[in-house]
CSV table of C-alpha atoms in Angstrom, one decimal:
chain,number,residue,atom,x,y,z
A,645,GLY,CA,77.1,47.0,-79.5
A,646,ARG,CA,76.8,44.0,-81.8
A,647,VAL,CA,77.8,40.5,-80.3
A,648,CYS,CA,81.2,39.2,-81.6
A,649,ARG,CA,80.7,35.7,-83.8
A,650,GLY,CA,81.2,32.9,-81.4
A,651,TYR,CA,79.6,35.3,-78.2
A,652,LEU,CA,76.3,35.4,-76.9
A,653,ASP,CA,74.2,38.5,-76.0
A,654,GLU,CA,72.5,38.6,-72.3
A,655,ARG,CA,69.4,37.1,-73.5
A,656,ALA,CA,70.7,34.2,-75.5
A,657,ALA,CA,73.0,33.4,-72.7
A,658,TYR,CA,70.3,33.1,-70.3
A,659,ARG,CA,68.5,30.9,-72.6
A,660,GLU,CA,71.8,28.6,-73.4
A,661,MET,CA,72.2,28.5,-69.2
A,662,ALA,CA,68.4,27.4,-68.9
A,663,ARG,CA,69.3,24.6,-71.3
A,664,VAL,CA,72.3,23.4,-70.1
A,665,ILE,CA,70.6,23.1,-66.2
A,666,ALA,CA,68.0,21.1,-67.7
A,667,GLU,CA,70.5,19.0,-69.5
A,668,VAL,CA,72.4,18.3,-66.3
A,669,GLU,CA,69.3,18.0,-64.3
A,670,ALA,CA,67.8,15.6,-66.9
A,671,GLU,CA,71.5,13.6,-66.3
A,672,GLN,CA,71.3,13.4,-62.9
A,673,GLN,CA,67.7,11.7,-62.7
A,674,ILE,CA,68.9,8.8,-64.7
A,675,ALA,CA,70.2,5.9,-62.2
A,676,PRO,CA,73.6,5.5,-61.5
A,677,THR,CA,73.7,2.3,-63.0
A,678,LYS,CA,72.8,3.6,-66.5
A,679,ARG,CA,75.3,6.5,-66.1
A,680,GLU,CA,77.9,3.6,-65.8
A,681,VAL,CA,76.9,1.6,-68.4
A,682,ARG,CA,79.8,0.5,-71.1
A,683,PHE,CA,79.4,0.3,-74.8
A,684,GLU,CA,79.6,-3.6,-74.8
A,685,ASP,CA,76.5,-3.7,-72.3
A,686,ALA,CA,74.7,-1.5,-74.9
A,687,VAL,CA,75.8,-4.4,-77.4
A,688,GLU,CA,74.4,-7.1,-75.4
A,689,ALA,CA,71.2,-5.3,-74.7
A,690,TRP,CA,70.7,-4.7,-78.5
A,691,PHE,CA,71.3,-8.3,-79.5
A,692,ALA,CA,68.8,-9.0,-77.3
A,693,HIS,CA,66.2,-6.9,-78.5
A,694,LEU,CA,67.4,-8.3,-82.1
A,695,GLU,CA,66.8,-12.0,-81.4
A,696,PHE,CA,63.7,-11.8,-79.2
A,697,GLU,CA,61.8,-8.7,-80.1
A,698,LYS,CA,62.7,-8.3,-84.2
A,699,ARG,CA,63.0,-12.4,-84.4
A,700,ALA,CA,66.1,-11.6,-86.7
A,701,LYS,CA,67.1,-14.7,-88.7
A,702,PRO,CA,70.2,-16.8,-87.3
A,703,SER,CA,72.2,-16.0,-90.4
A,704,THR,CA,71.5,-12.0,-89.8
A,705,LEU,CA,72.5,-12.5,-86.0
A,706,ALA,CA,75.8,-14.6,-87.1
A,707,GLY,CA,76.8,-11.5,-89.6
A,708,TYR,CA,76.4,-8.9,-86.9
A,709,ARG,CA,78.4,-11.1,-84.6
A,710,ASN,CA,81.1,-11.2,-86.8
A,711,LEU,CA,80.6,-7.4,-87.1
A,712,LEU,CA,80.9,-7.1,-83.2
A,713,ALA,CA,83.4,-9.9,-82.2
A,714,PRO,CA,85.3,-9.2,-79.3
A,715,ARG,CA,88.7,-7.8,-79.3
A,716,ARG,CA,91.3,-10.1,-78.9
A,717,PRO,CA,94.6,-8.8,-77.0
A,718,GLY,CA,97.6,-8.9,-79.4
A,719,GLU,CA,96.3,-9.7,-82.6
A,720,ARG,CA,96.4,-7.1,-85.5
A,721,GLY,CA,94.4,-6.8,-88.8
A,722,GLN,CA,91.5,-8.6,-87.2
A,723,ARG,CA,88.8,-6.4,-89.1
A,724,GLY,CA,86.1,-8.4,-88.3
A,725,ALA,CA,86.6,-6.7,-84.6
A,726,ARG,CA,86.8,-3.1,-85.6
A,727,ILE,CA,84.0,-1.9,-83.6
A,728,MET,CA,84.8,-3.5,-80.4
A,729,ARG,CA,88.5,-2.5,-80.3
A,730,GLU,CA,87.7,0.9,-80.5
A,731,PHE,CA,84.8,1.0,-78.3
A,732,ALA,CA,84.8,-2.1,-75.9
A,733,GLY,CA,85.6,-0.8,-72.4
A,734,ARG,CA,84.4,2.8,-72.6
A,735,LYS,CA,81.3,4.1,-70.9
A,736,LEU,CA,78.3,4.3,-73.5
A,737,ARG,CA,78.2,8.5,-72.5
A,738,SER,CA,81.3,9.2,-73.1
A,739,ILE,CA,81.4,8.2,-76.9
A,740,THR,CA,81.0,11.6,-78.9
A,741,THR,CA,80.0,12.1,-82.5
A,742,GLN,CA,83.6,13.1,-83.0
A,743,ASP,CA,84.8,9.8,-82.0
A,744,ILE,CA,82.3,8.0,-84.3
A,745,GLN,CA,83.7,10.3,-87.0
A,746,ARG,CA,87.4,9.6,-86.4
A,747,PHE,CA,86.6,5.5,-86.3
A,748,LEU,CA,84.6,5.7,-89.7
A,749,ALA,CA,87.6,8.1,-91.0
A,750,GLY,CA,89.9,5.2,-90.0
A,751,ILE,CA,88.1,2.8,-91.9
A,752,ASP,CA,87.7,5.0,-94.7
A,753,ARG,CA,91.5,4.6,-95.2
A,754,GLU,CA,91.4,1.1,-95.5
A,755,ASP,CA,91.2,-1.0,-98.7
A,756,VAL,CA,87.3,-1.0,-98.2
A,757,SER,CA,84.2,-0.1,-100.4
A,758,ALA,CA,82.0,2.9,-99.0
A,759,ARG,CA,79.1,0.3,-98.6
A,760,THR,CA,81.4,-1.4,-95.6
A,761,VAL,CA,81.9,1.9,-94.1
A,762,ASN,CA,77.9,2.5,-94.0
A,763,ILE,CA,77.6,-1.0,-92.9
A,764,HIS,CA,79.5,-0.1,-89.7
A,765,ARG,CA,77.8,3.1,-89.4
A,766,GLN,CA,74.5,2.0,-89.4
A,767,LEU,CA,75.3,-0.8,-87.1
A,768,LEU,CA,76.6,1.8,-84.7
A,769,HIS,CA,73.5,3.9,-85.2
A,770,SER,CA,71.1,1.1,-84.4
A,771,ILE,CA,73.0,0.1,-81.1
A,772,PHE,CA,73.1,3.9,-79.9
A,773,GLU,CA,69.5,4.2,-80.9
A,774,HIS,CA,68.3,1.3,-79.0
A,775,ALA,CA,70.2,2.4,-76.0
A,776,GLY,CA,68.1,5.5,-76.2
A,777,ARG,CA,64.9,4.0,-75.3
A,778,ASN,CA,63.8,4.6,-71.6
A,779,ASP,CA,63.3,1.2,-70.8
A,780,VAL,CA,66.9,0.4,-71.9
A,781,PHE,CA,69.7,3.0,-70.8
A,782,ALA,CA,67.9,6.6,-71.5
A,783,LEU,CA,70.7,7.6,-73.6
A,784,ARG,CA,69.9,11.3,-74.5
A,785,ASP,CA,71.5,11.6,-77.9
A,786,ASN,CA,72.7,9.5,-80.5
A,787,PRO,CA,76.5,10.2,-81.7
A,788,VAL,CA,76.4,8.5,-84.9
A,789,ALA,CA,73.1,10.9,-86.2
A,790,GLY,CA,75.7,13.7,-86.9
A,791,THR,CA,78.0,11.6,-88.9
A,792,ARG,CA,77.6,11.4,-92.9
A,793,LYS,CA,76.9,8.4,-95.1
A,794,ARG,CA,79.4,7.5,-97.5
A,795,PRO,CA,78.3,7.7,-101.2
A,796,GLU,CA,78.0,4.4,-102.7
A,797,GLU,CA,78.2,3.1,-106.0
A,798,GLY,CA,75.2,2.3,-108.1
A,799,ALA,CA,73.8,-1.4,-108.1
A,800,ARG,CA,76.0,-4.0,-110.2
A,801,PRO,CA,74.3,-4.9,-113.6
A,802,ILE,CA,72.6,-8.3,-113.1
A,803,GLU,CA,74.4,-11.5,-114.2
A,804,THR,CA,72.5,-14.2,-115.9
A,805,PHE,CA,73.1,-17.3,-117.5
A,806,GLU,CA,72.0,-18.8,-120.9
A,807,PRO,CA,69.6,-21.6,-121.1
A,808,ASP,CA,72.5,-23.9,-122.8
A,809,GLU,CA,75.1,-22.5,-120.3
A,810,LEU,CA,72.8,-24.2,-117.9
A,811,ARG,CA,72.6,-27.2,-119.5
A,812,ALA,CA,76.3,-27.6,-119.9
A,813,ILE,CA,76.4,-27.2,-115.9
A,814,ALA,CA,74.0,-29.5,-115.1
A,815,GLU,CA,75.7,-32.0,-117.7
A,816,ALA,CA,79.2,-31.5,-116.0
A,817,ALA,CA,77.6,-31.9,-112.4
A,818,ARG,CA,76.0,-35.2,-113.8
A,819,SER,CA,79.4,-36.3,-115.1
A,820,SER,CA,81.0,-36.0,-111.8
A,821,LEU,CA,83.4,-33.5,-113.3
A,822,HIS,CA,83.0,-30.9,-110.5
A,823,ARG,CA,83.8,-33.1,-107.7
A,824,THR,CA,87.0,-35.1,-107.0
A,825,ARG,CA,86.9,-38.7,-107.3
A,826,PRO,CA,89.0,-40.9,-104.6
A,827,ALA,CA,91.8,-43.0,-106.5
A,828,HIS,CA,90.9,-46.3,-104.6
A,829,GLY,CA,88.2,-48.8,-105.4
A,830,TYR,CA,84.8,-48.4,-103.6
A,831,SER,CA,81.7,-50.6,-103.2
A,832,GLU,CA,78.9,-50.7,-105.4
A,833,GLU,CA,76.9,-49.0,-102.8
A,834,THR,CA,79.3,-45.9,-102.5
A,835,ASN,CA,79.2,-45.9,-106.5
A,836,ALA,CA,75.3,-45.5,-106.4
A,837,GLU,CA,75.4,-42.8,-103.6
A,838,TRP,CA,78.2,-40.8,-105.5
A,839,GLN,CA,76.1,-40.7,-108.6
A,840,ARG,CA,72.9,-39.6,-106.6
A,841,ILE,CA,74.8,-36.5,-105.5
A,842,ASN,CA,76.2,-35.9,-108.9
A,843,GLU,CA,72.4,-36.1,-110.3
A,844,GLN,CA,71.2,-34.1,-107.2
A,845,ASP,CA,73.5,-31.4,-107.9
A,846,ALA,CA,72.5,-31.0,-111.5
A,847,ALA,CA,68.8,-31.1,-110.6
A,848,LEU,CA,69.5,-28.4,-107.9
A,849,PHE,CA,71.2,-26.0,-110.3
A,850,ILE,CA,68.4,-26.4,-112.9
A,851,VAL,CA,65.5,-25.9,-110.4
A,852,ALA,CA,67.2,-22.8,-108.8
A,853,ALA,CA,67.2,-21.1,-112.2
A,854,CYS,CA,63.6,-22.7,-113.4
A,855,THR,CA,61.8,-21.5,-109.9
A,856,GLY,CA,64.1,-18.6,-108.8
A,857,LEU,CA,64.3,-19.9,-105.2
A,858,ARG,CA,67.2,-18.5,-103.1
A,859,LEU,CA,69.6,-21.1,-101.9
A,860,GLY,CA,68.4,-21.1,-98.4
A,861,GLU,CA,64.9,-21.7,-99.9
A,862,LEU,CA,66.0,-24.8,-102.0
A,863,LEU,CA,68.2,-26.4,-99.2
A,864,ALA,CA,64.6,-26.2,-96.9
A,865,LEU,CA,62.4,-27.8,-99.5
A,866,ARG,CA,60.8,-30.9,-98.6
A,867,TRP,CA,58.8,-33.1,-100.8
A,868,SER,CA,55.8,-32.0,-99.0
A,869,ASP,CA,56.1,-28.9,-100.7
A,870,ILE,CA,56.0,-30.0,-104.5
A,871,ASP,CA,52.6,-30.4,-105.9
A,872,PHE,CA,53.3,-32.3,-109.2
A,873,LYS,CA,49.9,-32.6,-110.2
A,874,ALA,CA,49.0,-28.9,-109.9
A,875,GLY,CA,52.5,-28.0,-111.3
A,876,ALA,CA,53.7,-25.8,-108.5
A,877,LEU,CA,55.7,-25.8,-105.4
A,878,THR,CA,55.1,-23.8,-101.7
A,879,VAL,CA,58.0,-21.8,-100.5
A,880,SER,CA,57.5,-21.3,-96.8
A,881,ARG,CA,61.0,-21.5,-95.1
A,882,ALA,CA,64.6,-21.0,-95.6
A,883,MET,CA,67.9,-22.4,-94.3
A,884,SER,CA,69.6,-19.7,-92.3
A,885,ALA,CA,72.9,-20.4,-90.6
A,886,GLY,CA,72.2,-24.2,-90.4
A,887,GLU,CA,68.5,-23.8,-88.6
A,888,GLU,CA,65.3,-23.5,-90.4
A,889,SER,CA,63.7,-20.3,-90.3
A,890,SER,CA,60.9,-18.2,-92.3
A,891,THR,CA,61.6,-16.7,-95.9
A,892,LYS,CA,63.3,-13.6,-96.2
A,893,SER,CA,59.7,-11.7,-96.5
A,894,ARG,CA,58.5,-14.1,-93.9
A,895,ARG,CA,55.4,-14.7,-96.2
A,896,PRO,CA,55.0,-18.3,-98.0
A,897,ARG,CA,54.5,-18.2,-101.4
A,898,THR,CA,53.6,-20.5,-104.5
A,899,VAL,CA,55.8,-20.7,-107.6
A,900,PRO,CA,54.7,-22.4,-110.9
A,901,LEU,CA,56.9,-25.4,-111.4
A,902,ALA,CA,58.1,-25.5,-115.3
A,903,GLU,CA,58.3,-28.8,-116.8
A,904,GLN,CA,62.3,-28.6,-117.0
A,905,ALA,CA,62.2,-28.4,-113.1
A,906,ALA,CA,59.6,-30.9,-112.6
A,907,THR,CA,61.6,-33.5,-114.6
A,908,GLU,CA,64.5,-32.9,-112.4
A,909,LEU,CA,62.4,-33.4,-109.5
A,910,GLN,CA,60.6,-36.6,-110.9
A,911,GLY,CA,64.0,-38.0,-111.0
A,912,LEU,CA,64.9,-37.4,-107.7
A,913,ARG,CA,61.8,-38.6,-106.4
A,914,ASP,CA,63.0,-42.3,-107.9
A,915,ARG,CA,65.8,-42.7,-105.3
A,916,PRO,CA,65.5,-45.4,-103.1
A,917,ARG,CA,65.2,-43.2,-99.6
A,918,PHE,CA,64.3,-39.7,-98.1
A,919,THR,CA,61.2,-39.5,-100.4
A,920,SER,CA,58.7,-39.2,-97.6
A,921,HIS,CA,56.3,-35.8,-97.0
A,922,THR,CA,58.7,-34.6,-94.4
A,923,ASP,CA,62.2,-35.6,-96.1
A,924,TYR,CA,64.3,-32.7,-97.5
A,925,VAL,CA,64.5,-32.5,-101.6
A,926,PHE,CA,68.2,-32.2,-101.4
A,927,CYS,CA,69.8,-33.8,-98.8
A,928,ARG,CA,73.1,-35.2,-97.9
A,929,PRO,CA,73.6,-39.3,-97.4
A,930,ASP,CA,72.1,-39.2,-93.9
A,931,GLY,CA,69.1,-37.2,-95.3
A,932,ALA,CA,70.4,-34.0,-93.6
A,933,PRO,CA,70.0,-30.7,-95.4
A,934,LEU,CA,73.0,-29.9,-97.9
A,935,ASP,CA,75.6,-27.6,-96.6
A,936,ARG,CA,75.3,-24.1,-98.1
A,937,SER,CA,78.9,-23.6,-98.5
A,938,ALA,CA,79.8,-26.8,-100.0
A,939,VAL,CA,77.1,-26.0,-102.9
A,940,ARG,CA,78.1,-22.7,-103.9
A,941,SER,CA,81.7,-24.6,-104.2
A,942,ARG,CA,80.5,-27.3,-106.3
A,943,PHE,CA,78.4,-25.0,-108.5
A,944,ILE,CA,81.8,-22.9,-109.2
A,945,ARG,CA,83.6,-26.3,-110.1
A,946,ALA,CA,80.7,-27.3,-112.4
A,947,GLN,CA,81.0,-23.9,-114.3
A,948,GLU,CA,84.6,-24.4,-114.9
A,949,GLN,CA,84.3,-27.7,-115.8
A,950,ALA,CA,81.6,-26.7,-118.5
A,951,GLY,CA,83.7,-23.9,-119.7
A,952,VAL,CA,81.7,-21.1,-119.1
A,953,ARG,CA,82.0,-17.7,-117.2
A,954,VAL,CA,81.8,-18.3,-113.3
A,955,ARG,CA,79.0,-16.5,-111.8
A,956,ARG,CA,77.7,-16.7,-108.3
A,957,PHE,CA,74.9,-18.9,-107.2
A,958,HIS,CA,72.5,-16.3,-106.6
A,959,ASP,CA,72.8,-15.1,-110.7
A,960,LEU,CA,70.7,-18.5,-111.1
A,961,ARG,CA,67.9,-16.4,-109.2
A,962,HIS,CA,68.4,-13.4,-111.6
A,963,THR,CA,68.4,-15.7,-114.5
A,964,PHE,CA,64.6,-16.3,-113.4
A,965,GLY,CA,63.8,-12.9,-112.8
A,966,SER,CA,65.0,-11.9,-116.1
A,967,LEU,CA,63.4,-14.5,-118.1
A,968,ALA,CA,60.2,-14.6,-116.3
A,969,ILE,CA,59.5,-10.5,-116.6
A,970,GLN,CA,59.5,-11.5,-120.7
A,971,GLN,CA,56.2,-13.5,-120.3
A,972,PHE,CA,54.7,-12.3,-116.9
A,973,ASP,CA,53.8,-8.7,-115.8
A,974,LEU,CA,55.7,-7.1,-112.9
A,975,VAL,CA,53.2,-8.0,-109.7
A,976,ALA,CA,53.1,-11.6,-111.0
A,977,VAL,CA,57.2,-12.0,-111.0
A,978,LYS,CA,57.4,-10.1,-107.6
A,979,ASP,CA,55.0,-12.6,-106.0
A,980,MET,CA,56.8,-15.4,-107.9
A,981,MET,CA,60.2,-14.2,-106.4
A,982,GLY,CA,58.7,-13.3,-102.9
A,983,HIS,CA,60.2,-9.6,-103.1
A,984,SER,CA,58.6,-7.4,-100.4
A,985,LYS,CA,58.8,-4.3,-102.5
A,986,LEU,CA,57.8,-3.9,-106.3
A,987,THR,CA,61.0,-1.7,-106.5
A,988,THR,CA,63.0,-5.0,-106.0
A,989,THR,CA,61.6,-6.7,-109.0
A,990,GLU,CA,61.9,-3.5,-111.3
A,991,ARG,CA,65.5,-4.6,-111.7
A,992,TYR,CA,64.6,-6.8,-114.2
A,993,LEU,CA,62.4,-4.6,-116.5
A,994,HIS,CA,65.7,-4.1,-118.6
A,995,SER,CA,64.9,-7.8,-119.9
A,996,LYS,CA,61.2,-7.1,-120.9
A,997,PRO,CA,61.1,-7.0,-124.5
A,998,ARG,CA,59.9,-3.7,-126.5
A,999,PRO,CA,60.1,-4.5,-130.1
A,1000,ASP,CA,58.2,-1.5,-131.1
A,1001,ASP,CA,60.5,1.0,-129.9
A,1002,VAL,CA,62.6,1.6,-133.1
A,1003,ALA,CA,59.2,2.4,-134.7
A,1004,LYS,CA,58.1,4.6,-132.0
A,1005,LEU,CA,61.6,6.5,-131.9
A,1006,THR,CA,61.8,6.9,-136.1
A,1007,LYS,CA,58.2,8.3,-136.1
A,1008,VAL,CA,58.9,10.6,-133.3
A,1009,PHE,CA,62.5,12.0,-135.5
A,1010,GLY,CA,60.1,12.3,-138.6
């Protein structure tokens, strides 16, 4: 009679038997050393692939190392080590789709966003996918492939600054309101250096908004990149985890230098030191590039002292994109901002003026 649900008829049973035999024989052909490999071995091989083959940026590697931090015995609530706490020490081939599902479900129950869960899922998928290469560990199946991606919220609305807000923030920086001044007296030389840093911070904020450069690109900017006569600056590198690297798109680009930005940069060029072609435009007292975290902190304090709503440093870049789209076409803005895809630039289209919309709608409705 008809085969019951969950059972096989004779022909299907023979097909399944042949599949299982082939699967076992293929597994036996794998070298014993590859059969015994553990999850942390796969992580180590994946990092080597990411660093030397993919040429990932130092900041990217640092972010992944944080997510794949080794478990520390006896320490609870170590969110950065979720993955290694769960899978370190286990044989790679023993980890199943059900194991991955349980792990992701555990993160679901924490007070984190769906994006955080998806980041962990994608990271695991990439590690197992790399382990499946024949020249790595020849893992037959990727257990993450059978899990579901969590639905994420849509992109957040873009935050921008008004020109008068930018001027107020820069003025707060020039007036040293964004930094705590020492209570004791100090020399004239120290006073001058203190004011140089304040002027530099103000210039950095204005240049960021007028050029759309990312913070890492601003920190890696050298005087040789600026052509005052042509009114342009070249963006060919960025600071990533304290090291010079290529830009995010890995391609150099040229950005028009608005007069407001050029004026600020000319002011910095008048300083007594660190003005040669190879010197950094925005630098510490010893000529070294500025610290990313310190710049962000000072920018927040400058906003607070200026009495404006606090936003991220990256929103200066959004300000440039939203203003540039009002005068330039989409492709031009894409090139100026260094986007690799036009869809990334399209987020600024809502800022493009369309004064004839009202007349068009009125005509449509008669």
